PDB file of C-alpha atoms in Angstrom:
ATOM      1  CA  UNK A  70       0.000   0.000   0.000  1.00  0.00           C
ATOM      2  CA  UNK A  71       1.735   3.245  -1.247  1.00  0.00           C
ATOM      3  CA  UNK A  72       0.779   6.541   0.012  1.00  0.00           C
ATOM      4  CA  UNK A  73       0.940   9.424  -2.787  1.00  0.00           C
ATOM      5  CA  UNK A  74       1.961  12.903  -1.781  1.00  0.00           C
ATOM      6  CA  UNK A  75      -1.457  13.607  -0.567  1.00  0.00           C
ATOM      7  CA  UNK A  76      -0.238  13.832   3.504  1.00  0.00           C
ATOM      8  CA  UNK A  77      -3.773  13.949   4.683  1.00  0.00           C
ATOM      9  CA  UNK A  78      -5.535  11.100   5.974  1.00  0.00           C
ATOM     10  CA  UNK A  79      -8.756  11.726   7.779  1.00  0.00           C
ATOM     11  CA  UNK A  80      -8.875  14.609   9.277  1.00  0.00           C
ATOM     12  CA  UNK A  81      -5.316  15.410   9.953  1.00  0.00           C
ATOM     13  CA  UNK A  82      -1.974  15.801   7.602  1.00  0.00           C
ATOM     14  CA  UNK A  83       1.073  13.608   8.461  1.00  0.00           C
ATOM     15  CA  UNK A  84       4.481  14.376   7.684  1.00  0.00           C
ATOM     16  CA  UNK A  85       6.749  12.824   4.479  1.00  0.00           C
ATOM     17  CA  UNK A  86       8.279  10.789   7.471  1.00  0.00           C
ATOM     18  CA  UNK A  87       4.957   9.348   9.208  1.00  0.00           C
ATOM     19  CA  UNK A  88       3.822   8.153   6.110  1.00  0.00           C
ATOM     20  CA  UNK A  89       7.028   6.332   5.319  1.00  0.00           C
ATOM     21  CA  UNK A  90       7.047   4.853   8.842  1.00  0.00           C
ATOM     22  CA  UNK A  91       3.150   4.297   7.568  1.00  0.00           C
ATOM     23  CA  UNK A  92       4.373   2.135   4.441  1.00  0.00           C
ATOM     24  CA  UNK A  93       6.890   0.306   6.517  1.00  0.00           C
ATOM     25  CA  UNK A  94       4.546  -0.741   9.163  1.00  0.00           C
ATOM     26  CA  UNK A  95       2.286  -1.980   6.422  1.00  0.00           C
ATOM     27  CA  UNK A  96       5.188  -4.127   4.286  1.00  0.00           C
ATOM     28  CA  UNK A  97       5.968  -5.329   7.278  1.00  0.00           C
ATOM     29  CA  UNK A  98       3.116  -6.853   8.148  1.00  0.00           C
ATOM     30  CA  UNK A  99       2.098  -7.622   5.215  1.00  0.00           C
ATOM     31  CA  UNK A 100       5.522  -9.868   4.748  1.00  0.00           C
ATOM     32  CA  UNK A 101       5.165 -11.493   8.025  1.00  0.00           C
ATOM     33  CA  UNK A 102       1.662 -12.572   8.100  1.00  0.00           C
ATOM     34  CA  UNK A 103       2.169 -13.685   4.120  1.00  0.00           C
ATOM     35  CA  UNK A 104      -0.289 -11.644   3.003  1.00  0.00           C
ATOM     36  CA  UNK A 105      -0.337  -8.381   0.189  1.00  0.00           C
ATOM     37  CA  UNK A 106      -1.792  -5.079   1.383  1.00  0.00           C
ATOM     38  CA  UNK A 107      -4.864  -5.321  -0.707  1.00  0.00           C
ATOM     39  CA  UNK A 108      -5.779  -8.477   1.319  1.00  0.00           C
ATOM     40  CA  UNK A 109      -5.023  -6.448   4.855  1.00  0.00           C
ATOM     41  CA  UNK A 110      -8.103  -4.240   4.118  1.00  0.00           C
ATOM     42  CA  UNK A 111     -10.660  -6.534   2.840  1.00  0.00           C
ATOM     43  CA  UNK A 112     -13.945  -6.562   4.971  1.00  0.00           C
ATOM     44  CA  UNK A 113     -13.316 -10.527   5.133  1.00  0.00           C
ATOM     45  CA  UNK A 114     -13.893 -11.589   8.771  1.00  0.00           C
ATOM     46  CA  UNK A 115     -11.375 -14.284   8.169  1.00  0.00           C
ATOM     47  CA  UNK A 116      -8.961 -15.425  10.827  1.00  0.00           C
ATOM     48  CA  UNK A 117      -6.024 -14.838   7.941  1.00  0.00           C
ATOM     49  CA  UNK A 118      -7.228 -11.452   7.463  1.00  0.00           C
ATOM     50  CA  UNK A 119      -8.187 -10.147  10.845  1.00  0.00           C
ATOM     51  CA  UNK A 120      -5.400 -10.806  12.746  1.00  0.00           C
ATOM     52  CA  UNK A 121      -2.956  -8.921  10.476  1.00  0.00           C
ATOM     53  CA  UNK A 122      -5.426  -6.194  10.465  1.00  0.00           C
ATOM     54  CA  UNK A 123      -5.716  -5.488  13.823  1.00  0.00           C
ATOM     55  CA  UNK A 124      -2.216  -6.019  14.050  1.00  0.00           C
ATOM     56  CA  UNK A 125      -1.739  -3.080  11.615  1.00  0.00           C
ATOM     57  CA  UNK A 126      -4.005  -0.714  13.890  1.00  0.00           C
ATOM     58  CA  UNK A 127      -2.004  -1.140  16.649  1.00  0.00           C
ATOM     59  CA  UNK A 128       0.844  -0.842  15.291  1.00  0.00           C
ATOM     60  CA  UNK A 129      -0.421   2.286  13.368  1.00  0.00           C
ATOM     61  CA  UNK A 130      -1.382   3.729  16.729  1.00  0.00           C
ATOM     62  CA  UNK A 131       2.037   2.701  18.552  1.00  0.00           C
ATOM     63  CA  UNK A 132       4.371   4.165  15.672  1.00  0.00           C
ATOM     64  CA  UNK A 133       2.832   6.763  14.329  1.00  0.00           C
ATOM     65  CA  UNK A 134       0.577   7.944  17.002  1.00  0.00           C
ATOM     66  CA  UNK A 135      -2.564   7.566  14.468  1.00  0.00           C
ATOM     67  CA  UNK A 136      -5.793   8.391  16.044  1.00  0.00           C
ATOM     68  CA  UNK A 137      -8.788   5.476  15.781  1.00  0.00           C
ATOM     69  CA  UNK A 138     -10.537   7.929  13.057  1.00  0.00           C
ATOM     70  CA  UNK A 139      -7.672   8.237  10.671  1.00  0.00           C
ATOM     71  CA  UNK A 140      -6.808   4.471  11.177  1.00  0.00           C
ATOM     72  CA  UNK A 141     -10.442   3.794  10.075  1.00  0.00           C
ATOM     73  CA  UNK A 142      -9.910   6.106   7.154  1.00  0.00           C
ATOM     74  CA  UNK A 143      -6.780   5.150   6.255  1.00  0.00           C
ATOM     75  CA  UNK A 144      -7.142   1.548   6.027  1.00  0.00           C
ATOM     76  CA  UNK A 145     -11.028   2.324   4.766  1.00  0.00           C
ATOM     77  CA  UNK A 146     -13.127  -1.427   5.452  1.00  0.00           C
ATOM     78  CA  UNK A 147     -13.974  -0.171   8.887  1.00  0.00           C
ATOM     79  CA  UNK A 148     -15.602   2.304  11.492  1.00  0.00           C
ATOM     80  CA  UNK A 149     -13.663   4.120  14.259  1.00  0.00           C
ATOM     81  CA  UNK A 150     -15.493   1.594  17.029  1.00  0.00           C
ATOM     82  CA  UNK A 151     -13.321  -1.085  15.319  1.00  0.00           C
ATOM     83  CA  UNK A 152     -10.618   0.545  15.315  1.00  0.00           C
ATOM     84  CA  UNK A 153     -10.733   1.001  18.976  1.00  0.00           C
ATOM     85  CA  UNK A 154     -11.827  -2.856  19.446  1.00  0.00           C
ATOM     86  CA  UNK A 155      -8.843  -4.030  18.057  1.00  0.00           C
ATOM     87  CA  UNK A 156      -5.991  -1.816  19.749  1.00  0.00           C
ATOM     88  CA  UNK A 157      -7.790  -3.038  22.633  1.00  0.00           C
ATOM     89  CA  UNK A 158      -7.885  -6.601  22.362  1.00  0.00           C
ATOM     90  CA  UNK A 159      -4.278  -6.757  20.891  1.00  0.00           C
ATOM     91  CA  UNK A 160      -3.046  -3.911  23.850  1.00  0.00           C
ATOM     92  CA  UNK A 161      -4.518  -6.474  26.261  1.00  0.00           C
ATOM     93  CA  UNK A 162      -3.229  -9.615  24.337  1.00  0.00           C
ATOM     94  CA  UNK A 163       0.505  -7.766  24.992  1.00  0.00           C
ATOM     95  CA  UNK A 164       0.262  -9.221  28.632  1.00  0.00           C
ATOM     96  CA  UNK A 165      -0.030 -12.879  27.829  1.00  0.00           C
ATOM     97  CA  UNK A 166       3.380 -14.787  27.158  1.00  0.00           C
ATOM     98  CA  UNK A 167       1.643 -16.455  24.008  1.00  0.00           C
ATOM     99  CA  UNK A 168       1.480 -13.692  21.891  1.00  0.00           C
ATOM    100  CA  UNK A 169       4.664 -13.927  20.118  1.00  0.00           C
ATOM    101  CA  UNK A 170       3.542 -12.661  16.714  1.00  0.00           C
ATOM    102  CA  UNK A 171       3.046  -9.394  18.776  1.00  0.00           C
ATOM    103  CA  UNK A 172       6.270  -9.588  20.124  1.00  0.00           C
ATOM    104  CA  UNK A 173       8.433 -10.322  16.605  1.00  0.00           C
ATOM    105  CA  UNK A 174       5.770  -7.759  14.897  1.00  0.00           C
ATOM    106  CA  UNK A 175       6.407  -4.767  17.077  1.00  0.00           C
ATOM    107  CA  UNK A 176      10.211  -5.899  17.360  1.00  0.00           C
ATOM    108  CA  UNK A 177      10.320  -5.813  13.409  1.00  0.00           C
ATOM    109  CA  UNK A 178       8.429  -2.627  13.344  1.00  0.00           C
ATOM    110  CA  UNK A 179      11.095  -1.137  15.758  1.00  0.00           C
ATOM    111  CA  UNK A 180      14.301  -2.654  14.598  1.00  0.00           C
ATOM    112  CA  UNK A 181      13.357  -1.300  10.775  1.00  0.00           C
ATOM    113  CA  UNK A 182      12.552   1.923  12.083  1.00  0.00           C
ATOM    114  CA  UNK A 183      16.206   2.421  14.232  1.00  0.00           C
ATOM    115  CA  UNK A 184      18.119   0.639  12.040  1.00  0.00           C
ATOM    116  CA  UNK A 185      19.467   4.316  10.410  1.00  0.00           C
ATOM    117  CA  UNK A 186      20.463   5.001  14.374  1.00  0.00           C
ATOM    118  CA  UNK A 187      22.580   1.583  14.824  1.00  0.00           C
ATOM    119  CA  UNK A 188      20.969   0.514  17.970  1.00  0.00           C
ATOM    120  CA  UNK A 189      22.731  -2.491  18.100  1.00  0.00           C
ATOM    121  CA  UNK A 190      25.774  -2.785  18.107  1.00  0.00           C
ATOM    122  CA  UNK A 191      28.977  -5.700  19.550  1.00  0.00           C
ATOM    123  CA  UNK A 192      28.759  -5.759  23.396  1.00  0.00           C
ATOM    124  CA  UNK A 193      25.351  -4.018  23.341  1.00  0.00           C
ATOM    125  CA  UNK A 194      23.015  -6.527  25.734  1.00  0.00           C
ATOM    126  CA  UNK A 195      19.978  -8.080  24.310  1.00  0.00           C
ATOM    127  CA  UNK A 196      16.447 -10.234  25.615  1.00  0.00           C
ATOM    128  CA  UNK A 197      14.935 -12.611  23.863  1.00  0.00           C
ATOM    129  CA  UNK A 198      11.345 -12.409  23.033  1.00  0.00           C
ATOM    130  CA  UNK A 199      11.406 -16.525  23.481  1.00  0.00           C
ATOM    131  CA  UNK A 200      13.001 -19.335  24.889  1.00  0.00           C
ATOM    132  CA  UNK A 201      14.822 -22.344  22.741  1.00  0.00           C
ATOM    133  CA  UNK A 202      17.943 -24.634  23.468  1.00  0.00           C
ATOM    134  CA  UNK A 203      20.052 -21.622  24.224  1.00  0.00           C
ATOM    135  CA  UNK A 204      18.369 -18.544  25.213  1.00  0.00           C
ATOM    136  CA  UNK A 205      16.254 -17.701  27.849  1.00  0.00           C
ATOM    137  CA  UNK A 206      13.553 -15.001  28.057  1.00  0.00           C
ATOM    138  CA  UNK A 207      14.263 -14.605  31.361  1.00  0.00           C
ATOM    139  CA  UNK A 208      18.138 -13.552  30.757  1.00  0.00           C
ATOM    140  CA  UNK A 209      19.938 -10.745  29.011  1.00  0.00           C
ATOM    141  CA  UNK A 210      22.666 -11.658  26.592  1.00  0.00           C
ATOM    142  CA  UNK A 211      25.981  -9.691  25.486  1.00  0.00           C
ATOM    143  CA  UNK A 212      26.340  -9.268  21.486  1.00  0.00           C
ATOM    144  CA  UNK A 213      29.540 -11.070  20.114  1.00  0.00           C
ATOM    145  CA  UNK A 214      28.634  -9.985  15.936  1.00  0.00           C
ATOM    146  CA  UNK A 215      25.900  -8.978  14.108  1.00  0.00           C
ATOM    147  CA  UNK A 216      26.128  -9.957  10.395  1.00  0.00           C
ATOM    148  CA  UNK A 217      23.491  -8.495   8.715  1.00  0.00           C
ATOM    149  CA  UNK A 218      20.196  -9.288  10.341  1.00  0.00           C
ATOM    150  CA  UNK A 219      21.925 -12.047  12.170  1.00  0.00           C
ATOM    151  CA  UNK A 220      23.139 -11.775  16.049  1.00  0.00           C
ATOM    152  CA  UNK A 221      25.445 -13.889  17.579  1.00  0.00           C
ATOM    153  CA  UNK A 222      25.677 -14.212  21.263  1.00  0.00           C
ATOM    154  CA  UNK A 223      28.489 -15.770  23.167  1.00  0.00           C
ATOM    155  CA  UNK A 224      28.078 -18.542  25.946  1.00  0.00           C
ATOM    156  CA  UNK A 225      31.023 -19.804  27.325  1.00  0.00           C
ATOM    157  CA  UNK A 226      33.026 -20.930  24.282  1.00  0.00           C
ATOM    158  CA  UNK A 227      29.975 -21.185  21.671  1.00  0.00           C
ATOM    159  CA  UNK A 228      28.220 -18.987  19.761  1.00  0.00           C
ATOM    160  CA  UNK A 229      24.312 -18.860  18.927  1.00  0.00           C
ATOM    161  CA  UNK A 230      22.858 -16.723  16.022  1.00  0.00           C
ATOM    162  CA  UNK A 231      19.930 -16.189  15.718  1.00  0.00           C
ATOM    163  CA  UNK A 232      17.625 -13.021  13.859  1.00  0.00           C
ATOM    164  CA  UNK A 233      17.833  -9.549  15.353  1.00  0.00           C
ATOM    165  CA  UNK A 234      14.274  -9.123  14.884  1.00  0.00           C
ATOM    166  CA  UNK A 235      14.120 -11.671  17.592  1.00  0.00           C
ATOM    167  CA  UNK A 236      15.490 -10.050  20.571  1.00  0.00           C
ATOM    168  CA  UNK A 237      14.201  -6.968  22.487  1.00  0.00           C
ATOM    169  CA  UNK A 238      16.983  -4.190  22.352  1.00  0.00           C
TER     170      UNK A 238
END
């Protein structure tokens, strides 16, 4: 979904920057959840179609400090009620330890938005946002490398890579 160089949406007029971070939020989830941006605002009230949507409005909201009425606009296959529906059952989905689509999403989100300001860098100390053979959610972890969108950590004599996009920085 490309924005033109018409800044307004709704009622309000967003900067050349808000609506880039407006196109990356979308190709992002758009790329995660497998779908294309023209699926993202169909009125289908299917399971592969919702979730990415309200996914989108909160993220909208988060990022680029959208209101429920130009979210509604924007995205145009729904009111402002369902706007503010959505934020609220994905805000309140944020507490549960299951939601890790949330957790990758809004990690994405973030890590493609700072990348320009080279958050991460070798020694810098990371979370993961989930648990596996090596790391623990429950432990911070010194970076060794980054290669790309790869991280490596260092445990003793080993190393473990795994996605940036996967750790909370």
């Amino acid at each position: 979904m490309v924005l033109e160089k018409e800044n307004k949406i709704g009622n309000n007029y967003y900067s050349d920057n808000e609506l880039i971070v407006i196109n990356i939020i979308v190709d992002t989830v758009c790329d995660y959840f497998n779908i294309n941006d023209t699926q993202i605002i169909t009125k289908s009230r299917k399971d592969k179609y919702v979730y990415p949507r309200y996914f989108l409005y909160y993220l909208l909201n988060k990022h680029v400090g959208m209101c429920h009425e130009d979210i509604a606009s924007f995205v145009g296959c729904c009111k402002r009620a369902n706007v503010c529906i959505a934020i609220g059952v994905i805000s309140s989905s944020m507490n549960k330890d299951d939601n890790v689509n949330l957790l990758v999403l809004d990690n994405r989100v973030s890590f493609t938005l700072n990348r320009s300001k080279s958050l991460v860098k070798k020694d810098s100390i990371v979370r993961p946002i989930f648990s596996d053979d090596f790391f623990c959610v429950d432990k911070n972890y010194r970076v060794h490398s980054i290669d790309g969108n790869m991280l490596t950590c260092l445990s003793g004599d080993k190393t473990y890579s795994r996605q940036i996009t996967d750790f909370l920085i």
